[in-house]
Coordinates of C-alpha atoms in Angstrom, one line a residue:
Chain A
M11 CA 0.0 0.0 0.0
S12 CA 2.5 2.5 1.1
S13 CA 5.8 3.0 -0.7
L14 CA 7.6 3.7 2.5
P15 CA 9.1 0.9 4.6
D16 CA 10.7 -1.0 1.7
S17 CA 12.6 2.0 0.3
K18 CA 15.1 3.0 3.0
D19 CA 15.9 6.5 1.8
I20 CA 12.4 7.9 2.3
T21 CA 11.9 9.8 5.5
I22 CA 8.4 11.1 5.2
A23 CA 5.7 9.4 3.2
V24 CA 2.4 11.3 3.1
E25 CA -0.4 9.3 1.6
N26 CA -3.8 10.6 0.6
L27 CA -3.6 13.0 3.5
G28 CA -6.8 14.9 4.2
L29 CA -7.2 17.3 7.1
T30 CA -10.3 19.1 8.1
Y31 CA -10.5 21.0 11.3
R32 CA -13.3 22.9 13.0
T33 CA -12.6 26.4 14.2
R34 CA -14.4 29.4 15.6
L35 CA -15.1 32.5 13.6
S36 CA -14.3 34.7 16.5
R37 CA -10.9 34.7 18.1
T38 CA -12.1 34.0 21.6
P39 CA -15.3 32.1 22.2
N40 CA -17.4 33.5 25.0
I41 CA -20.9 33.5 26.4
K42 CA -22.0 36.6 24.7
E43 CA -21.0 35.3 21.3
A44 CA -22.9 32.1 22.0
I45 CA -26.1 33.9 23.0
V46 CA -26.1 36.5 20.3
G47 CA -25.0 34.0 17.7
F48 CA -27.7 31.6 18.8
G49 CA -30.4 34.3 18.6
R50 CA -29.3 35.1 15.1
R51 CA -29.0 31.5 14.2
Q52 CA -25.4 32.0 13.2
K53 CA -23.1 29.2 12.9
S54 CA -20.1 30.1 15.1
V55 CA -18.1 27.0 14.1
V56 CA -16.8 26.5 10.6
S57 CA -15.2 23.5 9.1
V58 CA -12.0 24.2 7.2
E59 CA -10.9 21.5 4.7
A60 CA -7.3 22.5 4.8
L61 CA -5.8 19.5 3.0
K62 CA -7.7 17.5 0.4
G63 CA -6.0 14.2 0.0
I64 CA -2.4 14.9 -0.9
S65 CA 0.4 12.4 -1.4
F66 CA 4.2 12.9 -1.6
D67 CA 7.4 11.4 -0.4
V68 CA 10.4 13.1 1.1
K69 CA 13.9 11.5 0.9
H70 CA 16.7 11.7 3.4
G71 CA 18.8 14.8 3.0
T72 CA 16.1 16.7 1.2
V73 CA 15.4 20.3 2.0
L74 CA 11.8 20.6 0.9
G75 CA 10.4 24.1 0.4
V76 CA 6.6 24.4 0.7
I77 CA 5.1 27.4 -1.1
G78 CA 1.6 28.6 -1.9
S79 CA -0.8 31.5 -1.3
N80 CA -2.3 32.2 2.1
G81 CA -4.7 29.6 3.1
A82 CA -3.2 27.0 0.8
G83 CA -2.7 24.5 3.7
K84 CA 1.0 25.0 4.2
S85 CA 0.9 25.5 8.0
T86 CA -1.7 22.7 8.4
L87 CA 0.6 20.4 6.5
M88 CA 3.5 21.3 8.8
K89 CA 1.4 20.8 11.9
A90 CA 0.3 17.4 10.7
V91 CA 3.9 16.3 10.0
A92 CA 4.9 17.6 13.5
G93 CA 2.0 15.5 14.9
L94 CA 0.1 18.4 16.3
L95 CA -3.0 17.8 14.2
P96 CA -4.2 14.2 13.6
P97 CA -5.1 13.4 9.9
T98 CA -8.8 13.3 9.1
H99 CA -8.0 10.6 6.5
G100 CA -4.9 9.1 5.0
E101 CA -1.7 8.7 6.8
I102 CA 1.8 10.0 7.4
R103 CA 4.7 7.7 7.9
I104 CA 7.8 9.3 9.5
Q105 CA 11.2 7.8 10.0
G106 CA 12.9 9.6 12.9
Q107 CA 12.5 12.3 15.5
V108 CA 10.7 15.4 14.4
S109 CA 11.7 18.8 15.7
A110 CA 9.4 21.7 14.9
M111 CA 9.6 25.4 14.9
L112 CA 6.1 26.4 13.9
S113 CA 4.9 29.5 15.8
L114 CA 8.1 31.3 16.4
G115 CA 9.2 32.0 19.9
I116 CA 5.8 31.6 21.5
G117 CA 6.6 28.0 22.4
F118 CA 8.1 29.6 25.4
N119 CA 6.7 30.9 28.7
P120 CA 7.8 34.6 29.0
N121 CA 8.0 34.6 32.8
L122 CA 10.5 31.8 33.0
S123 CA 14.2 32.2 32.1
G124 CA 15.6 31.1 28.8
R125 CA 17.3 28.2 30.6
E126 CA 14.1 27.0 32.1
N127 CA 12.3 27.3 28.8
V128 CA 14.9 25.3 27.0
L129 CA 14.6 22.6 29.6
L130 CA 10.8 22.5 29.7
G131 CA 10.5 22.6 25.9
G132 CA 12.9 19.7 25.6
L133 CA 11.2 17.6 28.3
A134 CA 7.8 18.3 26.6
A135 CA 9.2 17.0 23.3
G136 CA 10.3 13.8 25.1
L137 CA 14.0 14.4 25.5
S138 CA 15.7 13.4 28.7
R139 CA 17.2 15.9 31.1
A140 CA 20.6 14.5 30.3
E141 CA 20.2 15.0 26.6
I142 CA 19.2 18.6 27.1
E143 CA 21.9 19.4 29.5
E144 CA 24.5 17.8 27.2
N145 CA 23.5 20.1 24.4
F146 CA 22.7 23.2 26.5
D147 CA 26.0 25.1 26.0
A148 CA 25.9 24.5 22.3
V149 CA 22.3 25.9 22.2
V150 CA 23.3 29.0 24.1
D151 CA 26.5 29.4 22.0
F152 CA 24.7 29.3 18.7
A153 CA 21.9 31.6 19.9
E154 CA 24.6 34.0 21.3
L155 CA 22.6 34.5 24.4
H156 CA 25.2 34.0 27.1
D157 CA 24.3 37.2 29.0
H158 CA 20.6 36.6 28.8
I159 CA 20.0 32.9 29.3
D160 CA 19.1 33.3 33.0
L161 CA 16.8 36.3 32.6
P162 CA 13.0 35.9 32.1
M163 CA 12.2 35.7 28.5
R164 CA 9.8 38.6 28.6
T165 CA 13.0 40.8 28.6
Y166 CA 14.1 39.2 25.3
S167 CA 13.8 41.0 21.9
A168 CA 11.9 39.3 19.1
G169 CA 15.2 38.5 17.5
M170 CA 16.5 36.9 20.6
Y171 CA 13.4 34.8 20.9
S172 CA 13.8 33.5 17.4
R173 CA 17.5 32.9 17.8
L174 CA 16.9 30.7 20.8
A175 CA 14.0 28.9 19.1
F176 CA 16.1 28.2 16.0
S177 CA 19.1 27.1 18.1
V178 CA 17.0 24.7 20.2
S179 CA 15.3 23.1 17.3
T180 CA 18.4 22.6 15.3
T181 CA 21.0 21.7 18.0
I182 CA 19.3 18.9 19.9
N183 CA 19.7 16.2 17.3
P184 CA 16.7 16.5 15.1
E185 CA 16.4 13.9 12.3
I186 CA 13.5 15.9 10.7
L187 CA 13.2 19.6 11.1
V188 CA 10.0 21.4 10.3
I189 CA 10.2 25.2 10.1
D190 CA 7.3 27.5 9.4
E191 CA 8.0 31.1 8.3
A192 CA 10.6 31.5 10.9
L193 CA 13.7 32.3 8.9
S194 CA 13.0 36.0 8.4
A195 CA 13.4 36.9 12.0
G196 CA 16.8 37.7 13.4
D197 CA 19.4 40.1 12.0
A198 CA 21.4 39.6 8.8
S199 CA 24.3 37.9 10.4
F200 CA 22.2 35.4 12.3
K201 CA 20.2 34.7 9.1
E202 CA 23.5 33.8 7.4
K203 CA 24.3 31.5 10.3
S204 CA 21.0 29.8 10.2
Y205 CA 21.3 29.2 6.5
E206 CA 24.7 27.6 7.1
R207 CA 23.2 25.4 9.8
I208 CA 20.4 24.3 7.5
K209 CA 22.9 23.4 4.8
E210 CA 25.0 21.6 7.4
L211 CA 21.9 19.5 8.5
A212 CA 21.1 18.7 4.9
N213 CA 24.6 17.5 4.4
Q214 CA 24.2 15.2 7.3
A215 CA 21.3 13.6 5.5
K216 CA 18.8 15.2 7.8
T217 CA 15.4 16.1 6.3
L218 CA 14.0 19.6 6.4
L219 CA 10.7 21.1 5.6
I220 CA 10.6 24.8 5.2
V221 CA 7.5 27.0 4.7
S222 CA 8.2 30.5 3.5
H223 CA 6.8 33.3 1.4
A224 CA 10.3 34.5 0.8
L225 CA 10.9 32.7 -2.5
G226 CA 14.5 33.8 -2.6
T227 CA 15.2 31.9 0.6
I228 CA 13.4 28.8 -0.7
Q229 CA 15.4 28.9 -3.9
D230 CA 18.7 29.3 -2.0
L231 CA 18.1 26.6 0.5
C232 CA 15.9 23.9 -1.0
N233 CA 16.6 21.1 -3.4
E234 CA 13.0 20.4 -3.9
V235 CA 9.8 22.5 -3.8
L236 CA 6.2 21.6 -3.2
W237 CA 3.6 24.1 -4.3
L238 CA 0.3 23.8 -2.4
D239 CA -2.9 25.4 -3.7
H240 CA -6.3 25.2 -2.0
G241 CA -5.2 22.1 -0.1
K242 CA -3.9 20.2 -3.1
I243 CA -0.5 19.8 -4.6
A244 CA -0.2 22.1 -7.6
M245 CA 3.3 21.0 -8.5
Q246 CA 6.3 19.3 -7.0
G247 CA 9.9 19.3 -8.3
E248 CA 13.0 21.3 -8.9
P249 CA 13.0 24.7 -7.1
E250 CA 13.6 26.8 -10.2
K251 CA 10.8 25.1 -12.2
V252 CA 8.2 25.2 -9.4
I253 CA 9.0 28.7 -8.4
K254 CA 8.7 29.9 -11.9
A255 CA 5.4 28.3 -12.4
Y256 CA 4.2 29.6 -9.1
T257 CA 5.1 33.2 -9.9
Q258 CA 3.5 32.9 -13.3
Y259 CA 0.4 31.7 -11.6
L260 CA 0.5 34.7 -9.3
H261 CA 0.6 36.9 -12.4
V262 CA 3.6 38.7 -10.9
G263 CA 5.4 39.7 -14.1
D264 CA 8.7 40.4 -12.5
I265 CA 10.2 37.3 -10.8
N266 CA 12.7 39.4 -8.9
A267 CA 9.9 41.1 -7.0
V268 CA 8.9 37.9 -5.3
L269 CA 12.4 36.6 -4.8
E270 CA 13.1 39.5 -2.5
D271 CA 13.0 38.5 1.1
F272 CA 10.6 40.6 3.1
Chain B
M6 CA -3.0 9.9 16.4
T7 CA -3.0 6.1 16.2
E8 CA 0.7 5.7 16.2
S9 CA 2.9 2.7 16.3
T10 CA 6.5 3.0 17.2
I11 CA 8.6 0.2 15.9
Q12 CA 12.3 0.0 15.9
S13 CA 13.6 -0.1 12.3
G14 CA 17.0 -1.2 11.0
N15 CA 18.9 2.0 11.1
G16 CA 18.1 2.8 14.7
S17 CA 15.6 5.6 14.2
S18 CA 11.9 4.8 14.8
L19 CA 9.1 4.7 12.3
R20 CA 5.9 6.5 13.4
V21 CA 2.7 6.3 11.6
L22 CA 0.2 9.1 12.1
R23 CA -3.4 8.1 11.3
P24 CA -6.8 9.4 12.1
F25 CA -8.1 9.0 15.6
R26 CA -10.3 5.9 16.0
A27 CA -13.7 7.0 17.4
G28 CA -12.2 10.2 18.6
F29 CA -9.5 8.5 20.7
P30 CA -5.8 8.2 20.0
N31 CA -4.0 4.9 20.6
M32 CA -4.2 4.7 24.4
R33 CA -1.2 2.4 24.9
D34 CA 1.0 5.0 23.1
Y35 CA -0.7 7.8 24.9
F36 CA 0.0 6.5 28.4
H37 CA 3.5 5.5 27.3
D38 CA 4.1 9.2 26.3
V39 CA 2.5 10.4 29.5
W40 CA 4.8 8.2 31.6
N41 CA 7.9 9.2 29.6
R42 CA 7.2 12.9 30.3
R43 CA 6.6 12.6 34.1
E44 CA 9.7 14.7 34.6
F45 CA 8.2 17.5 32.5
V46 CA 5.2 17.6 34.8
S47 CA 7.3 17.8 37.9
E48 CA 9.6 20.4 36.5
L49 CA 6.9 22.6 35.0
S50 CA 5.0 22.6 38.4
R51 CA 8.2 23.5 40.2
A52 CA 9.0 26.4 37.7
D53 CA 5.4 27.7 37.9
R54 CA 5.5 27.8 41.7
E55 CA 8.9 29.3 41.9
N56 CA 7.8 32.2 39.7
E57 CA 4.7 32.9 41.8
H58 CA 4.7 35.3 44.7
L59 CA 8.2 36.4 43.6
D60 CA 7.2 40.0 43.9
T61 CA 5.3 39.7 47.2
F62 CA 6.8 40.4 50.6
F63 CA 5.8 37.0 52.2
G64 CA 6.7 35.1 49.0
R65 CA 5.9 31.4 49.2
L66 CA 4.7 31.7 52.7
W67 CA 1.5 32.8 51.1
N68 CA 0.8 29.1 50.4
A69 CA 0.4 28.7 54.2
I70 CA -1.0 32.1 54.9
S71 CA -4.0 32.0 52.5
P72 CA -5.7 28.9 53.9
L73 CA -5.1 30.2 57.4
L74 CA -6.7 33.5 56.5
S75 CA -9.7 31.8 54.9
A76 CA -10.2 29.7 58.1
A77 CA -9.9 32.9 60.2
V78 CA -12.5 34.6 58.1
Y79 CA -15.0 31.8 58.2
Y80 CA -14.3 31.3 61.9
L81 CA -15.2 34.9 62.5
F82 CA -18.4 34.5 60.4
I83 CA -19.6 31.3 61.9
F84 CA -18.6 31.4 65.5
V85 CA -18.3 35.1 66.4
I86 CA -21.1 36.6 64.3
Q87 CA -23.5 33.7 64.7
G88 CA -22.7 33.7 68.3
G89 CA -21.2 31.4 70.9
H90 CA -18.1 29.3 70.9
Q91 CA -19.0 25.9 69.7
G92 CA -16.0 23.9 70.7
A93 CA -12.7 22.7 69.4
E94 CA -14.3 19.9 67.3
R95 CA -16.2 22.4 65.2
F96 CA -13.2 24.6 64.7
L97 CA -11.0 21.7 63.6
H98 CA -13.6 20.5 61.2
L99 CA -13.8 24.0 59.7
V100 CA -10.0 24.3 59.3
L101 CA -9.6 20.9 57.8
G102 CA -12.6 21.3 55.5
I103 CA -11.3 24.6 54.2
F104 CA -7.8 23.2 53.6
V105 CA -9.1 20.3 51.6
F106 CA -11.6 22.5 49.8
E107 CA -8.8 24.9 48.9
F108 CA -7.0 22.0 47.3
I109 CA -10.0 21.1 45.1
S110 CA -10.5 24.7 44.3
T111 CA -6.9 25.4 43.4
A112 CA -6.7 22.3 41.2
A113 CA -9.9 23.2 39.3
S114 CA -9.2 26.9 38.9
R115 CA -5.6 26.5 37.9
G116 CA -6.6 23.6 35.7
S117 CA -9.2 25.6 33.9
T118 CA -6.8 28.2 32.4
S119 CA -3.9 25.7 32.0
I120 CA -4.4 24.6 28.4
V121 CA -5.3 28.0 26.9
G122 CA -2.3 29.4 28.8
A123 CA 0.0 26.9 27.3
S124 CA -1.0 27.6 23.7
G125 CA 2.6 28.4 22.8
L126 CA 3.9 25.0 23.8
I127 CA 0.8 23.3 22.3
N128 CA 1.3 24.9 19.0
N129 CA 4.9 23.9 18.8
T130 CA 5.4 20.5 20.4
K131 CA 3.6 17.2 20.3
F132 CA 3.0 15.7 23.7
P133 CA -0.1 14.3 25.5
R134 CA -2.1 17.4 26.4
V135 CA -3.4 15.8 29.6
L136 CA 0.0 16.7 31.1
I137 CA -0.8 20.4 31.2
P138 CA -3.8 20.2 33.6
L139 CA -2.1 17.3 35.5
T140 CA 0.8 19.7 36.2
N141 CA -1.7 22.1 37.9
V142 CA -3.2 19.3 40.0
L143 CA 0.3 18.5 41.1
T144 CA 1.0 22.1 41.9
A145 CA -2.2 22.3 44.0
W146 CA -1.2 19.1 45.7
R147 CA 2.2 20.5 46.6
I148 CA 0.6 23.6 48.0
F149 CA -1.9 21.5 50.0
L150 CA 0.5 19.1 51.7
P151 CA 2.1 21.7 54.1
S152 CA -1.4 22.8 55.2
L153 CA -1.9 19.3 56.6
A154 CA 1.0 20.0 58.9
I155 CA -0.7 23.2 60.0
Y156 CA -3.8 21.2 60.8
A157 CA -1.8 18.6 62.7
A158 CA -0.5 21.3 64.9
F159 CA -4.0 22.6 65.7
H160 CA -5.2 19.0 66.3
L161 CA -2.5 18.2 68.8
F162 CA -2.7 21.6 70.5
S163 CA -6.5 21.1 71.0
G164 CA -5.8 17.8 72.7
R165 CA -8.1 15.8 70.5
P166 CA -7.3 12.1 70.4
I167 CA -5.4 10.4 67.7
S168 CA -7.4 7.4 66.5
F169 CA -6.9 4.4 64.3
Y170 CA -9.9 5.5 62.3
M171 CA -7.9 8.4 61.0
L172 CA -6.4 6.0 58.4
Q173 CA -9.7 6.2 56.5
A174 CA -8.6 9.7 55.5
I175 CA -6.0 8.3 53.2
P176 CA -8.4 6.6 50.7
A177 CA -10.7 9.6 51.1
L178 CA -7.9 11.9 50.1
I179 CA -7.1 9.7 47.1
L180 CA -10.7 10.0 46.0
I181 CA -10.6 13.7 46.4
L182 CA -7.4 13.8 44.3
I183 CA -9.0 11.7 41.6
F184 CA -12.1 13.8 41.6
S185 CA -10.1 17.1 41.4
T186 CA -8.0 15.7 38.5
G187 CA -11.2 14.9 36.6
L188 CA -12.6 18.3 37.3
A189 CA -9.3 20.0 36.2
L190 CA -9.2 18.0 32.9
F191 CA -12.8 18.9 32.2
A192 CA -12.4 22.6 33.0
A193 CA -9.2 22.9 31.0
T194 CA -10.9 21.4 27.9
A195 CA -14.1 23.4 28.3
Q196 CA -12.0 26.6 28.5
V197 CA -10.7 26.0 25.0
Y198 CA -14.3 26.1 23.6
F199 CA -15.9 28.4 26.1
R200 CA -13.6 31.1 27.4
D201 CA -16.0 32.0 30.2
T202 CA -15.3 28.7 32.0
A203 CA -12.5 30.1 34.1
S204 CA -14.7 33.1 35.2
L205 CA -17.6 30.9 36.1
M206 CA -15.3 28.6 38.1
P207 CA -15.1 30.6 41.3
F208 CA -18.9 30.8 41.6
L209 CA -19.3 27.1 40.9
L210 CA -16.7 26.3 43.5
R211 CA -18.3 28.6 46.1
L212 CA -21.6 26.9 45.5
I213 CA -20.1 23.5 45.9
M214 CA -18.5 24.7 49.1
F215 CA -21.7 25.9 50.6
V216 CA -23.4 22.6 49.9
S217 CA -20.5 20.6 51.3
P218 CA -19.8 19.7 54.9
V219 CA -17.1 22.4 55.3
L220 CA -18.8 25.2 57.2
Y221 CA -21.1 22.8 59.0
F222 CA -21.2 19.1 60.0
P223 CA -22.6 16.6 57.6
E224 CA -25.5 15.6 59.8
Q225 CA -26.7 19.2 59.9
A226 CA -27.0 19.3 56.1
K227 CA -28.7 15.9 56.1
D228 CA -31.3 17.1 58.6
L229 CA -31.8 20.1 56.4
L230 CA -32.4 18.4 53.1
G231 CA -33.5 15.0 54.2
G232 CA -31.5 11.8 54.0
R233 CA -28.9 11.5 51.3
F234 CA -30.3 14.0 48.8
L235 CA -27.4 16.5 49.1
A236 CA -24.9 13.8 49.5
L237 CA -25.9 12.2 46.2
L238 CA -26.1 15.5 44.2
N239 CA -23.0 17.1 45.5
P240 CA -20.0 15.2 44.2
I241 CA -17.6 16.1 47.0
F242 CA -20.1 15.7 49.9
C243 CA -19.2 12.2 50.9
M244 CA -15.5 12.5 50.2
V245 CA -15.2 15.6 52.4
E246 CA -17.4 13.9 55.0
I247 CA -15.2 10.9 55.3
F248 CA -11.9 12.9 55.1
S249 CA -12.8 15.3 57.8
G250 CA -15.0 13.0 59.9
S251 CA -12.4 10.4 60.2
I252 CA -9.6 12.8 61.2
V253 CA -11.6 15.2 63.5
R254 CA -14.0 12.8 65.2
G255 CA -12.6 9.4 64.4
S256 CA -15.9 8.4 62.9
T257 CA -16.7 5.4 60.7
F258 CA -19.0 5.5 57.7
D259 CA -21.5 3.2 56.1
V260 CA -20.8 1.5 52.8
W261 CA -23.1 3.8 50.8
T262 CA -21.0 6.8 51.8
W263 CA -18.0 5.1 50.4
I264 CA -19.8 4.0 47.3
I265 CA -21.1 7.5 46.5
A266 CA -17.7 9.0 47.2
S267 CA -15.9 6.5 44.9
G268 CA -18.6 6.7 42.3
W269 CA -18.3 10.5 41.9
A270 CA -14.5 10.4 42.0
F271 CA -14.2 7.9 39.1
L272 CA -17.0 9.4 37.1
S273 CA -15.3 12.7 37.3
L274 CA -12.0 11.3 36.1
V275 CA -13.5 9.3 33.3
I276 CA -15.6 12.2 32.0
G277 CA -12.8 14.7 32.3
F278 CA -10.2 12.4 30.7
C279 CA -12.4 11.4 27.8
F280 CA -13.5 14.9 27.1
L281 CA -9.9 16.1 27.0
V282 CA -8.4 13.2 25.0
T283 CA -11.1 13.2 22.4
R284 CA -10.7 16.9 21.8
E285 CA -7.0 17.4 22.1
G286 CA -6.4 16.7 18.4
E287 CA -8.2 20.1 17.7
F288 CA -6.2 22.2 20.2
A289 CA -3.5 23.1 17.8
A290 CA -6.1 24.5 15.4
R291 CA -8.2 26.2 18.1
L292 CA -5.7 28.0 20.2

């Protein structure tokens, strides 16, 4: 049925994956909404069919870029691969430990220190205290946060948050790394460093999934691109080819305008 | 996710993510993940507590001060304003009742905001969501234990006897713990869908306290409402009755009291756990 277990070089096999979730129209559900909405016979809950039966394989050492318009299902796909949202139908087979950086920085509790957050995040992900402590200095080194690691994270700048998040998810031995829109944070030199780290991980035959609207970044880093449109795969293949088709689809005449990182 | 972890040739594990079956993830894997992350629960509870009361003068002493103050306030209300001193027994019953009620109340109210409050972690990391409210039950438990020592001091000072029947308080306390865990899991899940849950919680808890044998003795309530009516309808009535009665008076209880107490405790746990686990697949989309 699935192409996975026999072919050893495939890390992620997604088969006929469909994901529908229910969500509220208003940001925070409360009693007033419920009463007013009921009176007007409004439906306050909507079903979103974010992924409509997609199938693809990702091989070891692939840096897969995922592109598409807003609402195409990119983030939902990332959450599904990270195990945060269960599939509605189909299945995902994953070979190895997944580390995710999905909603940047906010995986952390702002009142606790950077050190406590790194420990708690790691324990929640199922790592042992020893594994975390072993890698702790390397995490702090890469994030360049020596002076701040014992301060509460509410004192951190947005860039510091993202440096720590990136450092944690890439340092503690991930086999598969899922990154959603996180690369644009941090200053130019850290960005350079994080590109290097991503390339390094790809060379070690780790697998990376990157979602970004910055097509320039995708083209630089990825050796394969998946274009999602309305919950379906519009195209998958070589970065240049897919990005070209995508920009033509967007009717953006000048390809350089979309290749800019913003 | 129904998820089977098998060891493959190259040492890394293969995981298969599939739709939930009848709303439930694979329970064997789920409990396995819960057990593997027990250090997370303990560590998060410790970190949470260390960061509370940091900016107050008395700091963590507040954990002892607040139940004492509640006891003092109710003492004033019941014994001074309602007139007459009614003996050490009644005072001890009041203090112990308030301490154990504070535990239920802390677990439920902390639990109710716990999952929404942990949205960052939930949106980034896969782990059994039940751990978040469980952490808060553990925190409430750690706050509660020292207050038992305060009670013990009162008990000895008042010269009340120490009886063999006090041991009944241990299973009663376990039932209270089970009940509170179920309530915390339920409230934590309800808060995701209905953000007023946490605001309603104090009123619900106050109502439960007034219909529980905390401010009065159980037999007074039974006189009032006839037989076991209140005991059947109020989940914590029998648990608190056994816990306090066995310690303060060294009483024994009939089998129905035990059955009602156990019934409510396990019902609460089963409902709370099922509600959370069947909904947790949505949390990452809802928060």
